[in-house]
mmCIF file of C-alpha atoms in Angstrom:
data_model
loop_
_atom_site.group_PDB
_atom_site.id
_atom_site.type_symbol
_atom_site.label_atom_id
_atom_site.label_comp_id
_atom_site.label_asym_id
_atom_site.label_seq_id
_atom_site.Cartn_x
_atom_site.Cartn_y
_atom_site.Cartn_z
ATOM 1 C CA GLY Q 55 8.515 -47.314 27.389
ATOM 2 C CA ALA Q 56 4.597 -46.526 28.799
ATOM 3 C CA VAL Q 57 2.555 -49.005 28.693
ATOM 4 C CA VAL Q 58 -1.397 -48.667 29.531
ATOM 5 C CA SER Q 59 -3.301 -52.295 30.676
ATOM 6 C CA GLN Q 60 -7.418 -52.434 31.311
ATOM 7 C CA HIS Q 61 -9.201 -55.095 32.690
ATOM 8 C CA PRO Q 62 -10.855 -56.674 31.579
ATOM 9 C CA SER Q 63 -11.044 -56.980 27.780
ATOM 10 C CA TRP Q 64 -14.809 -57.202 27.148
ATOM 11 C CA VAL Q 65 -17.500 -57.792 29.154
ATOM 12 C CA ILE Q 66 -20.910 -58.873 29.116
ATOM 13 C CA CYS Q 67 -23.601 -58.227 31.994
ATOM 14 C CA LYS Q 68 -27.508 -58.144 32.543
ATOM 15 C CA SER Q 69 -29.537 -54.505 32.460
ATOM 16 C CA GLY Q 70 -29.342 -53.172 36.203
ATOM 17 C CA THR Q 71 -25.732 -54.922 37.389
ATOM 18 C CA SER Q 72 -22.583 -52.988 38.077
ATOM 19 C CA VAL Q 73 -19.528 -53.722 36.249
ATOM 20 C CA LYS Q 74 -16.159 -52.827 37.138
ATOM 21 C CA ILE Q 75 -13.052 -51.399 34.845
ATOM 22 C CA GLU Q 76 -9.895 -51.273 35.753
ATOM 23 C CA CYS Q 77 -6.805 -49.162 33.791
ATOM 24 C CA ARG Q 78 -3.168 -49.505 35.254
ATOM 25 C CA SER Q 79 -0.114 -47.750 34.353
ATOM 26 C CA LEU Q 80 2.589 -50.871 33.911
ATOM 27 C CA ASP Q 81 6.221 -48.991 34.215
ATOM 28 C CA PHE Q 82 5.334 -45.330 35.138
ATOM 29 C CA GLN Q 83 3.567 -43.759 37.811
ATOM 30 C CA ALA Q 84 0.491 -41.350 36.270
ATOM 31 C CA THR Q 85 -1.154 -38.178 38.050
ATOM 32 C CA THR Q 86 -4.124 -38.022 35.283
ATOM 33 C CA MET Q 87 -5.838 -40.956 34.011
ATOM 34 C CA PHE Q 88 -8.704 -40.280 31.786
ATOM 35 C CA TRP Q 89 -11.934 -41.876 30.880
ATOM 36 C CA TYR Q 90 -13.073 -41.635 27.395
ATOM 37 C CA ARG Q 91 -15.986 -43.905 25.436
ATOM 38 C CA GLN Q 92 -16.183 -44.804 21.813
ATOM 39 C CA PHE Q 93 -19.048 -45.268 19.836
ATOM 40 C CA PRO Q 94 -18.642 -47.521 16.616
ATOM 41 C CA LYS Q 95 -17.876 -45.337 13.863
ATOM 42 C CA GLN Q 96 -17.437 -41.969 15.943
ATOM 43 C CA SER Q 97 -14.487 -40.500 17.526
ATOM 44 C CA LEU Q 98 -13.569 -40.933 21.538
ATOM 45 C CA MET Q 99 -15.122 -39.043 23.745
ATOM 46 C CA LEU Q 100 -13.997 -37.539 27.032
ATOM 47 C CA MET Q 101 -15.746 -38.610 29.549
ATOM 48 C CA ALA Q 102 -14.009 -37.270 33.020
ATOM 49 C CA THR Q 103 -10.188 -37.061 34.076
ATOM 50 C CA SER Q 104 -9.029 -38.339 37.005
ATOM 51 C CA ASN Q 105 -6.256 -37.183 39.247
ATOM 52 C CA GLU Q 106 -4.991 -39.742 42.241
ATOM 53 C CA GLY Q 107 -5.903 -38.892 45.608
ATOM 54 C CA SER Q 108 -8.738 -36.320 44.087
ATOM 55 C CA LYS Q 109 -12.281 -36.915 42.500
ATOM 56 C CA ALA Q 110 -12.694 -37.240 39.044
ATOM 57 C CA THR Q 111 -13.697 -33.901 37.234
ATOM 58 C CA TYR Q 112 -16.277 -35.446 34.122
ATOM 59 C CA GLU Q 113 -16.939 -33.963 31.391
ATOM 60 C CA GLN Q 114 -20.787 -32.008 30.809
ATOM 61 C CA GLY Q 115 -23.520 -34.187 29.885
ATOM 62 C CA VAL Q 116 -21.551 -37.646 31.599
ATOM 63 C CA GLU Q 117 -23.455 -38.663 34.475
ATOM 64 C CA LYS Q 118 -21.248 -39.064 37.999
ATOM 65 C CA ASP Q 119 -23.555 -41.164 39.691
ATOM 66 C CA LYS Q 120 -23.744 -43.425 36.837
ATOM 67 C CA PHE Q 121 -19.684 -43.654 36.232
ATOM 68 C CA LEU Q 122 -17.782 -43.829 39.413
ATOM 69 C CA ILE Q 123 -14.469 -43.259 38.727
ATOM 70 C CA ASN Q 124 -11.562 -43.735 41.238
ATOM 71 C CA HIS Q 125 -7.938 -42.924 41.261
ATOM 72 C CA ALA Q 126 -7.060 -44.560 44.293
ATOM 73 C CA SER Q 127 -2.860 -45.189 43.334
ATOM 74 C CA LEU Q 128 -0.507 -43.440 40.723
ATOM 75 C CA THR Q 129 -1.109 -46.868 39.243
ATOM 76 C CA LEU Q 130 -4.808 -47.538 38.721
ATOM 77 C CA SER Q 131 -7.966 -45.968 38.139
ATOM 78 C CA THR Q 132 -11.327 -47.930 37.849
ATOM 79 C CA LEU Q 133 -14.434 -47.035 36.356
ATOM 80 C CA THR Q 134 -17.269 -48.461 37.086
ATOM 81 C CA VAL Q 135 -20.552 -48.067 35.168
ATOM 82 C CA THR Q 136 -23.560 -48.470 38.121
ATOM 83 C CA SER Q 137 -27.182 -49.935 37.109
ATOM 84 C CA ALA Q 138 -25.937 -50.542 33.571
ATOM 85 C CA HIS Q 139 -28.449 -50.420 30.674
ATOM 86 C CA PRO Q 140 -28.107 -51.685 26.921
ATOM 87 C CA GLU Q 141 -27.453 -47.515 26.271
ATOM 88 C CA ASP Q 142 -24.488 -48.362 27.934
ATOM 89 C CA SER Q 143 -23.133 -50.410 25.574
ATOM 90 C CA SER Q 144 -20.088 -48.890 24.553
ATOM 91 C CA PHE Q 145 -16.191 -49.240 23.724
ATOM 92 C CA TYR Q 146 -14.016 -47.549 26.681
ATOM 93 C CA ILE Q 147 -10.561 -46.610 26.858
ATOM 94 C CA CYS Q 148 -8.449 -45.157 29.853
ATOM 95 C CA SER Q 149 -5.327 -42.937 29.169
ATOM 96 C CA ALA Q 150 -2.267 -42.374 31.769
ATOM 97 C CA ARG Q 151 -0.641 -39.393 32.099
ATOM 98 C CA GLY Q 152 3.239 -39.590 32.853
ATOM 99 C CA SER Q 153 4.187 -38.038 36.097
ATOM 100 C CA GLU Q 154 7.935 -38.132 36.092
ATOM 101 C CA LEU Q 155 10.729 -38.778 33.250
ATOM 102 C CA LEU Q 156 11.508 -42.050 32.633
ATOM 103 C CA ALA Q 157 13.249 -43.791 29.554
ATOM 104 C CA GLY Q 158 10.229 -43.925 26.982
ATOM 105 C CA VAL Q 159 7.530 -41.856 29.002
ATOM 106 C CA LYS Q 160 6.835 -38.293 28.446
ATOM 107 C CA PRO Q 161 4.990 -36.033 30.868
ATOM 108 C CA ASP Q 162 3.097 -33.770 28.065
ATOM 109 C CA THR Q 163 1.882 -37.308 26.177
ATOM 110 C CA GLN Q 164 -0.832 -39.080 27.602
ATOM 111 C CA TYR Q 165 -0.679 -43.190 26.955
ATOM 112 C CA PHE Q 166 -3.447 -45.146 25.907
ATOM 113 C CA GLY Q 167 -4.746 -48.817 27.426
ATOM 114 C CA PRO Q 168 -6.807 -51.009 24.233
ATOM 115 C CA GLY Q 169 -10.182 -50.613 26.044
ATOM 116 C CA THR Q 170 -13.155 -52.410 26.914
ATOM 117 C CA ARG Q 171 -15.743 -53.676 24.948
ATOM 118 C CA LEU Q 172 -18.942 -53.656 27.055
ATOM 119 C CA THR Q 173 -21.763 -55.276 26.114
ATOM 120 C CA VAL Q 174 -25.300 -54.735 28.477
ATOM 121 C CA LEU Q 175 -27.671 -57.312 27.614
ATOM 122 C CA ALA E 120 -15.011 -25.236 22.736
ATOM 123 C CA GLN E 121 -12.679 -27.261 20.834
ATOM 124 C CA SER E 122 -13.850 -29.456 17.543
ATOM 125 C CA VAL E 123 -11.704 -31.397 15.528
ATOM 126 C CA SER E 124 -13.269 -32.675 11.758
ATOM 127 C CA GLN E 125 -11.333 -35.141 9.609
ATOM 128 C CA HIS E 126 -12.796 -34.815 6.404
ATOM 129 C CA ASN E 127 -12.204 -38.597 4.916
ATOM 130 C CA HIS E 128 -14.314 -41.016 6.606
ATOM 131 C CA HIS E 129 -12.296 -44.095 4.950
ATOM 132 C CA VAL E 130 -9.447 -43.742 2.277
ATOM 133 C CA ILE E 131 -8.015 -46.397 -0.062
ATOM 134 C CA LEU E 132 -4.187 -46.977 -1.466
ATOM 135 C CA SER E 133 -2.179 -48.635 -3.449
ATOM 136 C CA GLU E 134 1.632 -49.192 -2.017
ATOM 137 C CA ALA E 135 4.160 -46.447 -2.978
ATOM 138 C CA ALA E 136 1.308 -44.033 -3.329
ATOM 139 C CA SER E 137 1.378 -40.945 -1.809
ATOM 140 C CA LEU E 138 -0.428 -39.956 1.607
ATOM 141 C CA GLU E 139 -2.453 -37.184 3.266
ATOM 142 C CA LEU E 140 -5.148 -36.860 5.370
ATOM 143 C CA GLY E 141 -7.001 -33.970 6.882
ATOM 144 C CA CYS E 142 -7.745 -32.597 9.877
ATOM 145 C CA ASN E 143 -8.827 -28.730 10.672
ATOM 146 C CA TYR E 144 -9.964 -27.641 14.475
ATOM 147 C CA SER E 145 -11.711 -25.126 15.627
ATOM 148 C CA TYR E 146 -10.190 -23.207 18.384
ATOM 149 C CA GLY E 147 -9.043 -19.446 18.623
ATOM 150 C CA GLY E 148 -6.843 -20.290 21.155
ATOM 151 C CA THR E 149 -2.893 -21.821 21.402
ATOM 152 C CA VAL E 150 -3.389 -25.428 20.463
ATOM 153 C CA ASN E 151 -1.532 -28.302 20.921
ATOM 154 C CA LEU E 152 -1.665 -30.981 18.105
ATOM 155 C CA PHE E 153 -1.390 -34.957 17.581
ATOM 156 C CA TRP E 154 -1.856 -37.748 15.462
ATOM 157 C CA TYR E 155 -2.810 -40.642 16.832
ATOM 158 C CA VAL E 156 -3.190 -44.578 14.874
ATOM 159 C CA GLN E 157 -4.411 -47.514 16.145
ATOM 160 C CA TYR E 158 -2.951 -50.461 14.280
ATOM 161 C CA PRO E 159 -6.774 -53.327 13.859
ATOM 162 C CA GLY E 160 -6.946 -54.913 17.419
ATOM 163 C CA GLN E 161 -4.414 -52.586 19.112
ATOM 164 C CA HIS E 162 -4.793 -49.830 21.009
ATOM 165 C CA LEU E 163 -3.853 -45.945 19.920
ATOM 166 C CA GLN E 164 -0.349 -44.889 19.453
ATOM 167 C CA LEU E 165 1.037 -41.443 19.367
ATOM 168 C CA LEU E 166 2.299 -40.887 15.506
ATOM 169 C CA LEU E 167 3.668 -36.891 16.238
ATOM 170 C CA LYS E 168 2.380 -34.092 17.901
ATOM 171 C CA TYR E 169 3.085 -29.912 17.652
ATOM 172 C CA PHE E 170 3.453 -27.721 20.670
ATOM 173 C CA SER E 171 5.438 -25.267 19.454
ATOM 174 C CA GLY E 172 8.642 -23.839 16.779
ATOM 175 C CA ASP E 173 9.243 -25.901 13.508
ATOM 176 C CA PRO E 174 4.939 -26.043 12.304
ATOM 177 C CA LEU E 175 6.079 -28.889 9.884
ATOM 178 C CA VAL E 176 6.418 -32.677 12.492
ATOM 179 C CA LYS E 177 8.168 -35.581 12.198
ATOM 180 C CA GLY E 178 6.340 -38.262 13.985
ATOM 181 C CA ILE E 179 7.617 -42.027 13.838
ATOM 182 C CA LYS E 180 6.806 -44.599 10.596
ATOM 183 C CA GLY E 181 8.142 -42.092 7.917
ATOM 184 C CA PHE E 182 5.238 -39.687 8.815
ATOM 185 C CA GLU E 183 4.858 -35.714 9.532
ATOM 186 C CA ALA E 184 2.184 -33.179 9.639
ATOM 187 C CA GLU E 185 2.455 -30.083 8.737
ATOM 188 C CA PHE E 186 0.216 -26.911 11.500
ATOM 189 C CA ILE E 187 -0.613 -24.116 9.002
ATOM 190 C CA LYS E 188 -1.971 -21.296 12.047
ATOM 191 C CA SER E 189 -4.091 -19.024 9.398
ATOM 192 C CA LYS E 190 -6.089 -22.466 8.197
ATOM 193 C CA PHE E 191 -6.472 -24.428 11.394
ATOM 194 C CA SER E 192 -5.221 -26.882 9.482
ATOM 195 C CA PHE E 193 -2.850 -29.960 10.765
ATOM 196 C CA ASN E 194 -2.524 -32.138 7.949
ATOM 197 C CA LEU E 195 -0.929 -35.569 8.149
ATOM 198 C CA ARG E 196 1.579 -36.474 5.748
ATOM 199 C CA LYS E 197 3.459 -40.020 3.928
ATOM 200 C CA PRO E 198 5.392 -40.052 0.771
ATOM 201 C CA SER E 199 5.191 -43.601 -0.004
ATOM 202 C CA VAL E 200 2.486 -45.625 2.270
ATOM 203 C CA GLN E 201 2.997 -49.431 2.999
ATOM 204 C CA TRP E 202 0.538 -52.217 3.906
ATOM 205 C CA SER E 203 1.297 -51.847 7.135
ATOM 206 C CA ASP E 204 0.149 -48.333 7.779
ATOM 207 C CA THR E 205 -3.487 -49.906 7.482
ATOM 208 C CA ALA E 206 -4.760 -48.717 10.451
ATOM 209 C CA GLU E 207 -7.144 -45.884 11.935
ATOM 210 C CA TYR E 208 -5.860 -42.810 12.307
ATOM 211 C CA PHE E 209 -7.062 -39.532 14.791
ATOM 212 C CA CYS E 210 -5.858 -35.979 14.476
ATOM 213 C CA ALA E 211 -6.338 -35.140 18.633
ATOM 214 C CA VAL E 212 -6.243 -31.441 19.697
ATOM 215 C CA THR E 213 -5.515 -29.301 23.651
ATOM 216 C CA GLU E 214 -5.494 -26.056 24.213
ATOM 217 C CA ALA E 215 -2.590 -25.045 25.569
ATOM 218 C CA GLY E 216 -1.350 -26.047 29.554
ATOM 219 C CA SER E 217 -4.157 -29.113 29.188
ATOM 220 C CA TYR E 218 -3.956 -32.334 28.692
ATOM 221 C CA GLN E 219 -7.855 -32.780 27.328
ATOM 222 C CA LEU E 220 -7.855 -34.113 23.845
ATOM 223 C CA THR E 221 -10.578 -33.458 21.430
ATOM 224 C CA PHE E 222 -10.451 -36.420 18.783
ATOM 225 C CA GLY E 223 -12.015 -36.344 15.290
ATOM 226 C CA LYS E 224 -13.893 -38.891 14.053
ATOM 227 C CA GLY E 225 -10.930 -40.469 12.458
ATOM 228 C CA THR E 226 -9.619 -41.738 9.129
ATOM 229 C CA LYS E 227 -9.796 -45.338 8.392
ATOM 230 C CA LEU E 228 -6.775 -45.885 5.975
ATOM 231 C CA SER E 229 -6.857 -49.176 4.161
ATOM 232 C CA VAL E 230 -3.098 -49.890 1.871
ATOM 233 C CA ILE E 231 -3.631 -52.511 -1.113
ATOM 234 C CA PRO E 232 -0.835 -54.709 -1.495
#
């Protein structure tokens, strides 16, 4: 089956520091990865769409200079929260869309990572 | 822009009760519809999806959903719930040809043994 991992699973940082979150597709290649943000008792909100080898496409209202996304390979995308502030505290979730037909991987389906809990003090 | 409404925030059922979770979307064009489940402490998993064809879609673990285009609805059903179905359920939609999911706020289901 398709497995997506995220690292770290939780992180606490001081205000003003930067935090990098990794999203990996473990057993399939992902041409497209998505980054979501989820506030308590709220829905997942799409932040950006990341295609391997090209610049990410950000949703309206998401600051591209604050949330840096790099999709350097078909199995890894990173989200860096720069100069984090307490209002950036949230649950960040990535998903990956498979690029090929493999056992257990459907190309029109997003597979989600377990999420990263970010707390900014 | 699309939006997805899930009317029930928290549903509490006894085991063996029937389940129906409502989902309505707003978008005038062709859509693809999904139900995802998030078990406690786990990541989102796809329950079922509708792209085209038979509007009654069967998913994993005995779940099904029916797409009613005239009502812009995609309600999730299960005839008899189990304690292990305790989880949060998210309805989501994409425009046809797009992979960008718009999620509802989720419905928390608690099944009492």
